Amino acid sequence: MKHPICVNSDCKICESSLCCTKINNFGVKRSGIEILKNVNLHIHCGDLTAVIGPNGAGKSTLLKAILGEISHTGELQFLDANNGTTKPSMGYVPQKLDLDSTSPTSVLDLFAAAYTNLPIWFTYPKKIRERVRESLALTHGEHLINKRLGELSGGELQRVLLALALDPVPHLLLLDEPVSGIDQKGLELFYQTVSTLRKNYDLSIILVSHDLNLVAEYANRVAFVNNRTIECCGTPQEVFTNEKVIQTFGLDWSNRFQRVEKDRVANALLV
Amino acid sequence: MHFWYSLVDLLLPFDWMQYGFMKNALLGVLLVTPIFGLLGTMIVNNKMAFFSDSLGHSALTGIAIGVILGNAFPLLNIKPIWSMMVFSVLITIAILVVKEANTASTDTIIGVFSSSAVALGLVILTRNGGFNKYSGYLIGDFLSISPADLLLLGIVFVLVILLWVLIFNKLLLASMNPSLARSRGIKVKQYEYLFAVMMAVIVTISIQWVGILIISSLLVIPAASSRNIAKNMRQYHIYSVLIALVSGLSGLILSYFWGTATGATIVLITSGFFALTFGLKLRLG
Ligand SMILES: Nc1ncnc2c1ncn2[C@@H]1O[C@H](COP(=O)(O)OP(=O)(O)OP(=O)(O)O)[C@@H](O)[C@H]1O
Ligand SMILES: [Mg+2]
């Protein structure tokens, strides 16, 4: 056995009554090099699954494979609440957008292009401005509607992209470090928004993040990607006490996490 | 055609407009330049200037192949434009396929294909020392447009506008971020191919009038000028098409009086627009 502590089968079980996304035995090769293999992950609706791991572990690659942008082996299955299998609709916030800063694409252009088939160089549908404003309001970005994408700050752009991913509300929301550039207030707003969405719409979220404190606080499931596969998966508690994870991220952090966790439990008891 | 001739006589009762070839050229410019203005916006968005350049160059090989086929099967009466078109589309697909394999940067791949194509074309065309016959393709001749050409051009014009209406939004998303487009159910590769093939067709059709040497400038410069001052997609398109049209018309007229190559004159005027809009951008910030 290679990883004796990592024996949680937790992430490979779906209760039959719930809707669920199953990633079965994913493998990805690029330019002849194996980047991911034997990836198994089941995500219940309403779950926030955090994907963590060192740089270059293959987290972004996993998301792109789920999107179907890069070819992979294995299969993606989505069971809806009535146990029918359908293709899940997806929302995606990329880690980075290789934007040409001189591009004359406004925020409104981006949304209109995504929402409608009417060519935006010719005309906009009548009610589009209202709808875009409402979408942007979810991430408090209404004031950005007429700006060019190239003149947005990193955090502003992430707000815009998140708003875009949330409309229409997808079955599966894939977030690749969506809040790395968002300020403290925006961060709280983001997690509030995501939590509300989880409750109201029963959607599944996969979040790639390097912010382990926030992961510990908000995710109800954590998948640790390392050495080309998911090495460990389970509740934050389980994963963060895993030897492999501690080795990768440093003991220091783990201790701190446990302290925080204790506080949280203590606080919860107080309330 | 008759209707067009009377219309021009009515609206533009000038000496230089009474010639049939000028009327044909005028209609040609009115059809070609808006297409260039439209497609150019996406070419500049996608940083495909070099790609359009190589398409122009590969036309030379298309002509050469047409010559060989023409000699081999004289009865079929193959026009160079068709062999050019087939070859451009093939080389476009080849470039995209190799690009997907992700082994070298796109620039390098295009460079390799384009130079090989030009070399092959030159080898074939210069074999019996007869290249002069084809040098007309290098600078093009707008004044040689025939009514049959115009019919073809008209059909292409309608098709391009139609496609541009149908696929533009998806193309835009795909060009901004393929994964993002994918998440919205857009088949990114299909659109990428469709656009590239569309470009190949347009370049091939217009190359005999515009000329191999400058065709990509005519695609790129109006959009690049428009980009200097546009704040959203709508403005970007409007300015680009307007700049292409105005340059086309004034270029045609000026080239008549100066006795210069029409395509080159048009490109010079678009360059003037680029300088102008660049100045505006610097002043307005
Ligand atoms: N187009 C590509 N061709 C070949 N290899 C690639 C390609 N893109 C990424 N890789 C490789 O795949 C591995 C995983 O990359 P990926 O972007 O998924 O990492 P990541 O976990 O998201 O890292 P980070 O935390 O830095 O965002 C890396 O080793 C990278 O070099
Ligand atoms: Mg990444």
Coordinates of C-alpha atoms and ligand atoms in Angstrom, one line a residue:
Chain A
M1 CA 0.0 0.0 0.0
K2 CA 1.5 3.3 -1.0
H3 CA -0.5 5.7 1.1
P4 CA -1.6 3.8 4.1
I5 CA -3.4 6.6 5.8
C6 CA -5.4 7.5 2.7
V7 CA -8.1 4.9 2.7
N8 CA -11.2 7.1 2.7
S9 CA -13.7 5.7 0.3
D10 CA -15.8 8.6 1.2
C11 CA -15.3 10.3 -2.2
K12 CA -16.4 7.3 -4.3
I13 CA -19.8 6.8 -2.9
C14 CA -23.1 8.4 -3.9
E15 CA -26.2 7.9 -1.9
S16 CA -28.7 6.8 -4.4
S17 CA -31.3 9.3 -3.4
L18 CA -29.1 12.3 -4.2
C19 CA -28.0 13.8 -7.4
C20 CA -24.4 13.3 -8.0
T21 CA -21.5 13.9 -10.4
K22 CA -19.2 11.0 -10.8
I23 CA -15.7 11.2 -12.2
N24 CA -14.7 7.7 -12.9
N25 CA -11.1 6.7 -13.6
F26 CA -10.0 9.9 -15.3
G27 CA -6.6 10.0 -17.0
V28 CA -5.0 12.8 -19.0
K29 CA -2.0 12.7 -21.3
R30 CA -0.5 15.8 -23.0
S31 CA 2.3 15.6 -25.4
G32 CA 2.9 12.0 -24.4
I33 CA 3.3 12.8 -20.8
E34 CA 0.9 11.4 -18.2
I35 CA -0.5 14.3 -16.2
L36 CA -3.3 12.6 -14.4
K37 CA -4.3 9.0 -13.9
N38 CA -6.8 7.0 -11.9
V39 CA -8.7 10.0 -10.7
N40 CA -11.9 9.1 -9.0
L41 CA -14.2 11.6 -7.4
H42 CA -17.9 11.7 -6.7
I43 CA -19.5 15.0 -5.9
H44 CA -22.9 15.3 -4.3
C45 CA -25.2 18.1 -5.2
G46 CA -24.8 20.8 -2.6
D47 CA -21.2 19.8 -1.9
L48 CA -18.4 22.2 -2.0
T49 CA -15.4 20.1 -2.9
A50 CA -12.1 21.9 -2.6
V51 CA -9.2 20.6 -4.8
I52 CA -5.8 21.4 -3.2
G53 CA -2.3 20.4 -4.2
P54 CA 1.1 21.8 -5.0
N55 CA 1.8 23.9 -8.1
G56 CA 1.8 21.8 -11.3
A57 CA 0.0 18.9 -9.6
G58 CA -2.7 18.9 -12.3
K59 CA -5.6 20.8 -10.6
S60 CA -6.3 23.1 -13.6
T61 CA -5.9 20.1 -15.9
L62 CA -8.5 18.2 -14.0
L63 CA -11.0 21.0 -14.4
K64 CA -10.3 21.3 -18.1
A65 CA -10.8 17.6 -18.5
I66 CA -14.1 17.8 -16.7
L67 CA -15.1 20.6 -19.0
G68 CA -14.2 18.4 -21.9
E69 CA -11.7 20.9 -23.3
I70 CA -8.8 18.5 -23.2
S71 CA -9.3 14.8 -24.0
H72 CA -9.2 12.3 -21.3
T73 CA -9.8 8.6 -20.6
G74 CA -12.4 7.5 -18.1
E75 CA -15.9 8.9 -17.9
L76 CA -18.0 11.7 -16.4
Q77 CA -21.4 10.8 -15.2
F78 CA -24.1 13.1 -13.9
L79 CA -27.1 11.7 -12.1
D80 CA -29.9 14.2 -11.5
A81 CA -32.3 14.1 -8.6
N82 CA -34.5 11.6 -10.4
N83 CA -31.6 9.4 -11.1
G84 CA -31.6 10.1 -14.8
T85 CA -28.2 10.6 -16.4
T86 CA -27.8 13.8 -18.3
K87 CA -25.0 16.0 -19.4
P88 CA -24.5 18.5 -16.6
S89 CA -24.4 22.2 -17.4
M90 CA -21.3 23.8 -16.2
G91 CA -20.1 27.2 -15.1
Y92 CA -16.4 27.8 -15.1
V93 CA -14.1 30.5 -13.8
P94 CA -10.6 30.2 -15.3
Q95 CA -7.5 30.6 -13.3
K96 CA -6.4 33.3 -15.8
L97 CA -7.8 34.9 -18.9
D98 CA -5.1 35.7 -21.4
L99 CA -6.5 39.0 -22.2
D100 CA -5.1 41.4 -24.7
S101 CA -5.4 44.6 -22.7
T102 CA -6.2 46.6 -25.8
S103 CA -9.1 44.4 -26.7
P104 CA -12.3 46.4 -27.3
T105 CA -14.5 43.9 -25.5
S106 CA -16.7 45.4 -22.8
V107 CA -18.1 43.5 -19.9
L108 CA -21.5 43.9 -21.5
D109 CA -20.1 42.4 -24.7
L110 CA -18.9 39.4 -22.9
F111 CA -22.2 38.7 -21.2
A112 CA -24.2 39.4 -24.3
A113 CA -22.1 37.1 -26.4
A114 CA -22.6 34.4 -23.8
Y115 CA -26.3 34.8 -23.4
T116 CA -27.6 35.4 -26.9
N117 CA -27.1 34.5 -30.5
L118 CA -27.8 37.9 -31.8
P119 CA -24.5 39.1 -33.1
I120 CA -23.3 41.7 -30.6
W121 CA -21.5 43.7 -33.3
F122 CA -24.9 44.4 -34.8
T123 CA -27.2 44.9 -31.9
Y124 CA -28.0 44.0 -28.4
P125 CA -31.3 42.3 -27.3
K126 CA -33.5 44.7 -25.5
K127 CA -33.5 43.5 -22.0
I128 CA -29.9 42.3 -21.9
R129 CA -28.6 45.3 -20.0
E130 CA -31.0 44.6 -17.1
R131 CA -30.1 41.0 -17.0
V132 CA -26.4 41.6 -17.0
R133 CA -26.8 44.2 -14.3
E134 CA -28.7 41.6 -12.2
S135 CA -26.0 39.0 -12.8
L136 CA -23.3 41.3 -11.9
A137 CA -25.1 42.4 -8.7
L138 CA -24.5 38.9 -7.3
T139 CA -20.8 39.6 -7.1
H140 CA -21.3 43.4 -6.5
G141 CA -19.9 44.3 -9.9
E142 CA -22.8 46.4 -11.4
H143 CA -20.6 49.4 -11.9
L144 CA -18.3 47.5 -14.2
I145 CA -20.8 46.9 -17.0
N146 CA -19.5 49.4 -19.5
K147 CA -15.8 48.9 -18.8
R148 CA -13.5 47.2 -21.2
L149 CA -12.3 43.8 -20.0
G150 CA -8.7 45.0 -20.5
E151 CA -9.0 47.9 -18.0
L152 CA -10.4 45.8 -15.1
S153 CA -8.2 45.0 -12.2
G154 CA -7.5 41.3 -11.5
G155 CA -10.1 41.1 -8.7
E156 CA -12.7 43.0 -10.7
L157 CA -12.2 40.6 -13.6
Q158 CA -12.7 37.6 -11.3
R159 CA -16.0 39.1 -10.0
V160 CA -17.2 39.5 -13.6
L161 CA -16.2 36.0 -14.5
L162 CA -17.9 34.5 -11.5
A163 CA -21.0 36.4 -12.2
L164 CA -20.9 35.0 -15.7
A165 CA -20.4 31.5 -14.5
L166 CA -23.4 31.8 -12.2
D167 CA -26.0 32.8 -14.8
P168 CA -27.7 30.5 -15.7
V169 CA -27.1 28.6 -12.5
P170 CA -25.2 25.5 -13.6
H171 CA -25.3 21.9 -12.3
L172 CA -21.6 22.0 -11.7
L173 CA -19.6 25.0 -10.9
L174 CA -15.9 24.8 -11.6
L175 CA -13.8 27.5 -9.9
D176 CA -10.0 27.6 -10.6
E177 CA -8.6 29.8 -7.9
P178 CA -11.4 32.3 -8.5
V179 CA -10.7 34.5 -5.5
S180 CA -6.9 34.7 -5.5
G181 CA -7.1 38.4 -6.4
I182 CA -10.3 39.5 -4.5
D183 CA -10.0 41.7 -1.5
Q184 CA -11.2 40.8 2.0
K185 CA -14.7 42.2 1.7
G186 CA -15.1 40.6 -1.7
L187 CA -13.9 37.3 -0.3
E188 CA -16.6 37.2 2.3
L189 CA -19.1 38.2 -0.3
F190 CA -17.9 35.4 -2.5
Y191 CA -18.2 32.7 0.1
Q192 CA -21.6 34.0 1.2
T193 CA -22.8 34.0 -2.4
V194 CA -21.5 30.5 -3.0
S195 CA -23.0 29.2 0.3
T196 CA -26.4 30.7 -0.6
L197 CA -26.2 29.2 -4.0
R198 CA -25.4 25.8 -2.6
K199 CA -28.4 25.9 -0.4
N200 CA -30.8 27.4 -2.8
Y201 CA -29.9 25.6 -6.0
D202 CA -28.4 22.4 -4.8
L203 CA -25.5 22.8 -7.2
S204 CA -22.1 21.1 -6.9
I205 CA -19.0 23.2 -6.7
I206 CA -15.4 22.2 -7.3
L207 CA -13.1 24.8 -6.1
V208 CA -9.3 24.9 -6.7
S209 CA -7.7 26.9 -4.0
H210 CA -4.3 27.5 -2.3
D211 CA -5.9 29.3 0.6
L212 CA -6.1 26.4 3.0
N213 CA -7.6 28.4 5.8
L214 CA -10.6 29.2 3.7
V215 CA -10.8 25.7 2.4
A216 CA -10.8 24.4 5.9
E217 CA -13.6 26.8 6.8
Y218 CA -16.0 26.5 3.9
A219 CA -15.4 23.2 2.0
N220 CA -17.2 20.1 3.2
R221 CA -14.9 17.9 1.2
V222 CA -11.3 18.2 0.2
A223 CA -9.5 16.3 -2.5
F224 CA -5.7 16.4 -2.4
V225 CA -4.0 16.1 -5.8
N226 CA -0.4 15.0 -5.9
N227 CA 1.7 12.7 -8.0
R228 CA -0.7 12.7 -10.9
T229 CA -3.7 11.5 -9.0
I230 CA -6.0 12.2 -6.0
E231 CA -3.9 11.0 -3.2
C232 CA -6.4 11.7 -0.4
C233 CA -9.9 12.7 -0.2
G234 CA -12.4 13.3 2.6
T235 CA -13.6 15.9 5.1
P236 CA -11.2 18.7 5.8
Q237 CA -10.5 17.2 9.1
E238 CA -9.4 13.9 7.6
V239 CA -7.4 15.4 4.8
F240 CA -5.6 18.0 6.8
T241 CA -4.4 15.4 9.3
N242 CA -3.1 13.2 6.5
E243 CA 0.6 12.6 6.6
K244 CA 1.1 13.2 2.9
V245 CA -0.8 16.5 3.1
I246 CA 1.2 17.6 6.1
Q247 CA 4.4 16.7 4.3
T248 CA 3.5 18.8 1.3
F249 CA 2.2 21.9 3.0
G250 CA 4.3 21.8 6.2
L251 CA 3.4 20.8 9.7
D252 CA 3.3 24.4 10.7
W253 CA 0.2 25.0 8.8
S254 CA -1.5 21.8 10.0
N255 CA -1.0 22.8 13.6
R256 CA -2.5 26.1 13.0
F257 CA -5.4 24.5 11.2
Q258 CA -6.1 22.3 14.2
R259 CA -6.0 25.3 16.5
V260 CA -8.5 27.0 14.3
E261 CA -10.6 24.0 14.1
K262 CA -10.7 23.7 17.9
D263 CA -11.7 27.4 18.1
R264 CA -14.4 26.8 15.6
V265 CA -15.8 23.9 17.6
A266 CA -15.5 25.9 20.8
N267 CA -17.3 28.8 19.2
A268 CA -20.0 26.6 17.9
L269 CA -20.6 25.2 21.3
L270 CA -20.8 28.7 22.7
V271 CA -23.5 29.7 20.3
Chain B
M1 CA -25.4 44.5 -64.0
H2 CA -27.3 46.8 -66.2
F3 CA -29.1 48.2 -63.2
W4 CA -25.8 48.9 -61.5
Y5 CA -24.4 50.7 -64.5
S6 CA -27.4 53.0 -64.8
L7 CA -27.3 53.6 -61.0
V8 CA -23.7 54.6 -61.1
D9 CA -24.3 56.8 -64.1
L10 CA -27.0 58.5 -62.2
L11 CA -25.2 59.0 -58.9
L12 CA -21.7 59.5 -60.1
P13 CA -21.9 61.4 -63.4
F14 CA -18.1 61.9 -63.6
D15 CA -15.8 61.3 -66.5
W16 CA -13.8 58.6 -64.8
M17 CA -16.9 56.7 -63.9
Q18 CA -18.2 56.2 -67.4
Y19 CA -15.9 53.3 -68.0
G20 CA -17.3 49.8 -67.5
F21 CA -14.2 48.6 -65.8
M22 CA -14.4 51.4 -63.2
K23 CA -18.0 50.5 -62.5
N24 CA -17.1 46.9 -62.0
A25 CA -14.2 47.8 -59.8
L26 CA -16.4 50.1 -57.8
L27 CA -18.9 47.3 -57.1
G28 CA -16.0 45.0 -56.3
V29 CA -14.6 47.4 -53.8
L30 CA -18.0 47.9 -52.2
L31 CA -18.3 44.1 -51.8
V32 CA -14.8 43.2 -50.7
T33 CA -13.8 46.0 -48.3
P34 CA -16.6 45.5 -45.8
I35 CA -15.8 41.8 -45.6
F36 CA -12.2 42.6 -44.9
G37 CA -13.3 45.1 -42.3
L38 CA -15.5 42.5 -40.6
L39 CA -13.2 39.5 -40.7
G40 CA -10.2 41.7 -39.8
T41 CA -11.7 42.4 -36.3
M42 CA -11.4 38.7 -35.4
I43 CA -8.1 38.3 -37.1
V44 CA -6.6 41.1 -34.9
N45 CA -8.4 39.7 -31.8
N46 CA -6.8 36.3 -32.3
K47 CA -3.4 37.7 -33.3
M48 CA -3.7 35.9 -36.7
A49 CA -2.1 38.6 -38.8
F50 CA 0.8 36.3 -39.6
F51 CA -1.6 33.5 -40.5
S52 CA -3.5 35.7 -43.0
D53 CA -0.1 36.6 -44.5
S54 CA 0.8 33.0 -45.0
L55 CA -2.5 32.3 -46.6
G56 CA -1.7 35.0 -49.2
H57 CA 1.7 33.4 -49.8
S58 CA 0.3 29.9 -50.2
A59 CA -1.9 31.2 -53.0
L60 CA 1.2 31.2 -55.1
T61 CA 1.5 27.4 -54.7
G62 CA -2.2 27.1 -55.5
I63 CA -1.6 28.9 -58.8
A64 CA 1.3 26.7 -59.5
I65 CA -0.7 23.6 -58.9
G66 CA -3.4 25.0 -61.2
V67 CA -0.8 25.5 -63.9
I68 CA 0.3 21.9 -63.6
L69 CA -3.2 20.6 -63.6
G70 CA -4.0 22.9 -66.5
N71 CA -1.2 21.4 -68.5
A72 CA -2.1 17.9 -67.6
F73 CA -5.8 18.1 -68.3
P74 CA -6.2 20.9 -70.8
L75 CA -9.8 19.9 -71.5
L76 CA -11.0 20.4 -67.9
N77 CA -10.1 24.1 -68.2
I78 CA -9.3 24.5 -64.5
K79 CA -9.1 28.1 -63.4
P80 CA -6.3 29.0 -61.0
I81 CA -8.8 30.3 -58.5
W82 CA -10.2 26.9 -57.8
S83 CA -6.8 25.2 -57.3
M84 CA -5.8 28.2 -55.1
M85 CA -8.9 27.8 -53.1
V86 CA -8.5 24.1 -52.5
F87 CA -4.8 24.5 -51.6
S88 CA -5.5 27.4 -49.2
V89 CA -8.2 25.4 -47.4
L90 CA -5.9 22.4 -47.2
I91 CA -3.0 24.3 -45.8
T92 CA -5.2 26.1 -43.3
I93 CA -6.4 22.8 -42.0
A94 CA -2.9 21.4 -42.0
I95 CA -1.7 24.4 -39.9
L96 CA -4.5 24.0 -37.4
V97 CA -3.9 20.3 -37.1
V98 CA -0.2 20.7 -36.5
K99 CA -0.9 23.5 -34.1
E100 CA -3.1 21.2 -32.0
A101 CA -0.3 18.8 -31.6
N102 CA 1.3 21.5 -29.5
T103 CA 4.9 20.9 -30.4
A104 CA 6.0 24.3 -31.5
S105 CA 4.6 27.8 -31.1
T106 CA 2.0 28.8 -33.7
D107 CA 4.2 31.5 -35.1
T108 CA 6.9 28.9 -35.9
I109 CA 4.5 26.4 -37.5
I110 CA 2.9 29.1 -39.7
G111 CA 6.3 30.3 -40.7
V112 CA 7.4 26.8 -41.7
F113 CA 4.3 26.1 -43.7
S114 CA 4.2 29.5 -45.4
S115 CA 7.8 29.5 -46.5
S116 CA 7.6 25.9 -47.7
A117 CA 4.5 26.8 -49.7
V118 CA 6.0 29.8 -51.3
A119 CA 9.2 27.9 -52.2
L120 CA 7.2 25.1 -53.8
G121 CA 5.1 27.6 -55.8
L122 CA 8.2 29.4 -57.0
V123 CA 10.0 26.2 -57.9
I124 CA 7.1 25.1 -60.1
L125 CA 6.3 28.5 -61.6
T126 CA 9.9 29.3 -62.5
R127 CA 10.7 26.0 -64.0
N128 CA 10.7 27.2 -67.6
G129 CA 11.7 30.7 -66.7
G130 CA 8.1 31.8 -67.2
F131 CA 7.4 33.5 -63.8
N132 CA 6.6 36.9 -65.5
K133 CA 3.3 35.6 -66.6
Y134 CA 2.3 35.2 -62.9
S135 CA 3.8 38.3 -61.4
G136 CA 0.5 40.1 -61.8
Y137 CA -0.7 38.1 -58.8
L138 CA 1.9 39.8 -56.7
I139 CA 0.3 43.2 -57.0
G140 CA -3.1 42.3 -58.2
D141 CA -5.4 44.3 -60.5
F142 CA -8.7 45.7 -59.2
L143 CA -9.6 47.1 -62.6
S144 CA -9.8 43.6 -64.2
I145 CA -12.8 42.5 -62.2
S146 CA -15.4 40.9 -64.6
P147 CA -19.1 40.6 -64.1
A148 CA -18.7 36.9 -63.5
D149 CA -16.2 37.6 -60.7
L150 CA -18.7 40.1 -59.3
L151 CA -21.3 37.4 -59.2
L152 CA -19.0 35.1 -57.2
L153 CA -18.0 37.9 -55.0
G154 CA -21.7 38.8 -54.4
I155 CA -22.5 35.2 -53.3
V156 CA -19.5 35.1 -51.0
F157 CA -20.4 38.5 -49.6
V158 CA -23.9 37.3 -48.6
L159 CA -22.5 34.0 -47.2
V160 CA -19.9 35.8 -45.1
I161 CA -22.3 38.2 -43.6
L162 CA -24.7 35.4 -42.9
L163 CA -22.1 33.3 -41.2
W164 CA -20.8 36.3 -39.3
V165 CA -24.3 36.9 -37.9
L166 CA -24.7 33.3 -36.9
I167 CA -21.4 32.5 -35.3
F168 CA -19.8 35.7 -34.2
N169 CA -20.8 35.5 -30.5
K170 CA -19.5 32.0 -30.1
L171 CA -16.3 32.8 -32.0
L172 CA -15.7 35.7 -29.7
L173 CA -16.0 33.6 -26.5
A174 CA -13.9 30.8 -28.0
S175 CA -11.2 33.3 -28.9
M176 CA -11.2 34.8 -25.4
N177 CA -10.9 31.6 -23.4
P178 CA -11.5 28.1 -24.9
S179 CA -12.4 26.6 -21.5
L180 CA -14.8 29.3 -20.7
A181 CA -16.5 28.8 -24.1
R182 CA -16.5 25.1 -23.6
S183 CA -18.3 25.5 -20.3
R184 CA -21.0 27.2 -22.2
G185 CA -21.4 24.3 -24.6
I186 CA -19.5 25.9 -27.5
K187 CA -17.6 23.4 -29.7
V188 CA -14.5 25.5 -29.8
K189 CA -12.6 23.6 -32.4
Q190 CA -15.4 23.6 -35.0
Y191 CA -15.6 27.4 -34.8
E192 CA -11.9 27.8 -35.0
Y193 CA -11.8 25.7 -38.2
L194 CA -14.8 27.4 -39.7
F195 CA -13.3 30.8 -39.2
A196 CA -10.0 29.8 -40.6
V197 CA -11.5 28.2 -43.7
M198 CA -13.7 31.3 -44.2
M199 CA -10.5 33.4 -44.1
A200 CA -8.8 31.1 -46.6
V201 CA -11.8 31.4 -49.0
I202 CA -11.9 35.2 -48.8
V203 CA -8.2 35.6 -49.2
T204 CA -8.1 33.4 -52.3
I205 CA -11.0 35.0 -54.0
S206 CA -9.7 38.5 -53.6
I207 CA -6.0 37.8 -54.2
Q208 CA -6.2 38.3 -57.9
W209 CA -7.4 41.9 -57.4
V210 CA -5.6 42.9 -54.2
G211 CA -2.3 41.1 -54.7
I212 CA -0.3 38.6 -52.7
L213 CA 2.1 41.1 -51.3
I214 CA -0.5 43.2 -49.5
I215 CA -3.6 41.2 -49.0
S216 CA -3.0 40.6 -45.3
S217 CA -2.5 44.3 -44.7
L218 CA -5.9 45.0 -46.1
L219 CA -7.3 42.5 -43.6
V220 CA -5.4 43.7 -40.6
I221 CA -5.0 47.4 -40.8
P222 CA -8.7 48.6 -40.8
A223 CA -9.4 46.5 -37.7
A224 CA -6.1 47.6 -36.1
S225 CA -7.0 51.2 -36.7
S226 CA -10.4 50.8 -35.3
R227 CA -9.0 49.1 -32.2
N228 CA -7.2 52.3 -31.4
I229 CA -10.4 54.1 -30.7
A230 CA -13.1 51.5 -30.1
K231 CA -14.5 51.0 -26.7
N232 CA -16.7 48.0 -27.4
M233 CA -17.4 45.4 -30.0
R234 CA -20.0 47.4 -31.8
Q235 CA -17.8 50.4 -32.3
Y236 CA -14.9 48.1 -33.2
H237 CA -16.9 46.7 -36.1
I238 CA -18.4 49.9 -37.3
Y239 CA -15.1 51.8 -37.4
S240 CA -13.3 48.9 -39.0
V241 CA -15.9 48.5 -41.8
L242 CA -16.1 52.3 -42.3
I243 CA -12.3 52.6 -42.5
A244 CA -12.1 49.7 -45.0
L245 CA -14.9 51.2 -47.2
V246 CA -13.6 54.7 -47.2
S247 CA -10.1 53.6 -47.9
G248 CA -11.4 51.3 -50.7
L249 CA -13.3 54.0 -52.5
S250 CA -10.8 56.7 -52.2
G251 CA -8.0 54.3 -53.1
L252 CA -9.8 53.2 -56.2
I253 CA -10.3 56.8 -57.4
L254 CA -6.8 58.0 -56.5
S255 CA -5.2 55.0 -58.2
Y256 CA -7.1 55.8 -61.3
F257 CA -5.8 59.3 -61.4
W258 CA -2.3 58.4 -60.3
G259 CA -2.1 55.3 -62.5
T260 CA -1.0 53.2 -59.5
A261 CA -1.9 49.7 -58.3
T262 CA -5.3 49.9 -56.7
G263 CA -4.7 47.4 -53.9
A264 CA -1.5 49.1 -52.8
T265 CA -3.1 52.6 -52.9
I266 CA -6.0 51.3 -50.7
V267 CA -3.6 49.8 -48.2
L268 CA -1.6 53.1 -48.1
I269 CA -4.8 55.0 -47.2
T270 CA -5.6 52.5 -44.4
S271 CA -2.1 53.1 -43.1
G272 CA -3.0 56.8 -43.0
F273 CA -6.1 55.9 -40.9
F274 CA -4.0 53.8 -38.6
A275 CA -1.7 56.8 -38.0
L276 CA -4.7 59.0 -37.5
T277 CA -6.4 56.8 -35.0
F278 CA -3.2 56.1 -33.2
G279 CA -2.7 59.8 -32.8
L280 CA -6.3 60.1 -31.5
K281 CA -5.6 57.3 -29.0
L282 CA -2.5 59.1 -27.7
R283 CA -4.4 62.4 -27.3
L284 CA -7.5 60.9 -25.8
G285 CA -5.6 58.5 -23.6
Ligands
LIG1 N1 -0.6 22.2 -22.7 C1 0.2 21.5 -21.9 N2 1.0 20.5 -22.5 C2 1.8 19.8 -21.8 N3 1.9 19.8 -20.4 C3 1.1 20.7 -19.8 C4 0.2 21.5 -20.5 N4 -0.5 22.3 -19.6 C5 0.0 21.9 -18.4 N5 0.9 20.9 -18.5 C6 1.6 20.3 -17.4 O1 0.6 19.6 -16.6 C7 0.9 19.7 -15.2 C8 -0.3 20.2 -14.4 O2 -0.6 21.5 -14.8 P1 -1.8 22.3 -14.1 O3 -1.9 23.6 -14.8 O4 -3.0 21.4 -14.1 O5 -1.3 22.5 -12.6 P2 -2.0 23.1 -11.4 O6 -2.2 22.1 -10.4 O7 -3.2 23.9 -11.8 O8 -0.9 24.1 -10.8 P3 -1.1 25.6 -10.2 O9 -1.3 25.4 -8.7 O10 0.2 26.2 -10.4 O11 -2.2 26.3 -10.9 C9 2.2 20.6 -15.1 O12 3.3 19.8 -14.9 C10 2.3 21.2 -16.5 O13 3.6 21.4 -16.8
MG2 MG -3.8 25.8 -12.0

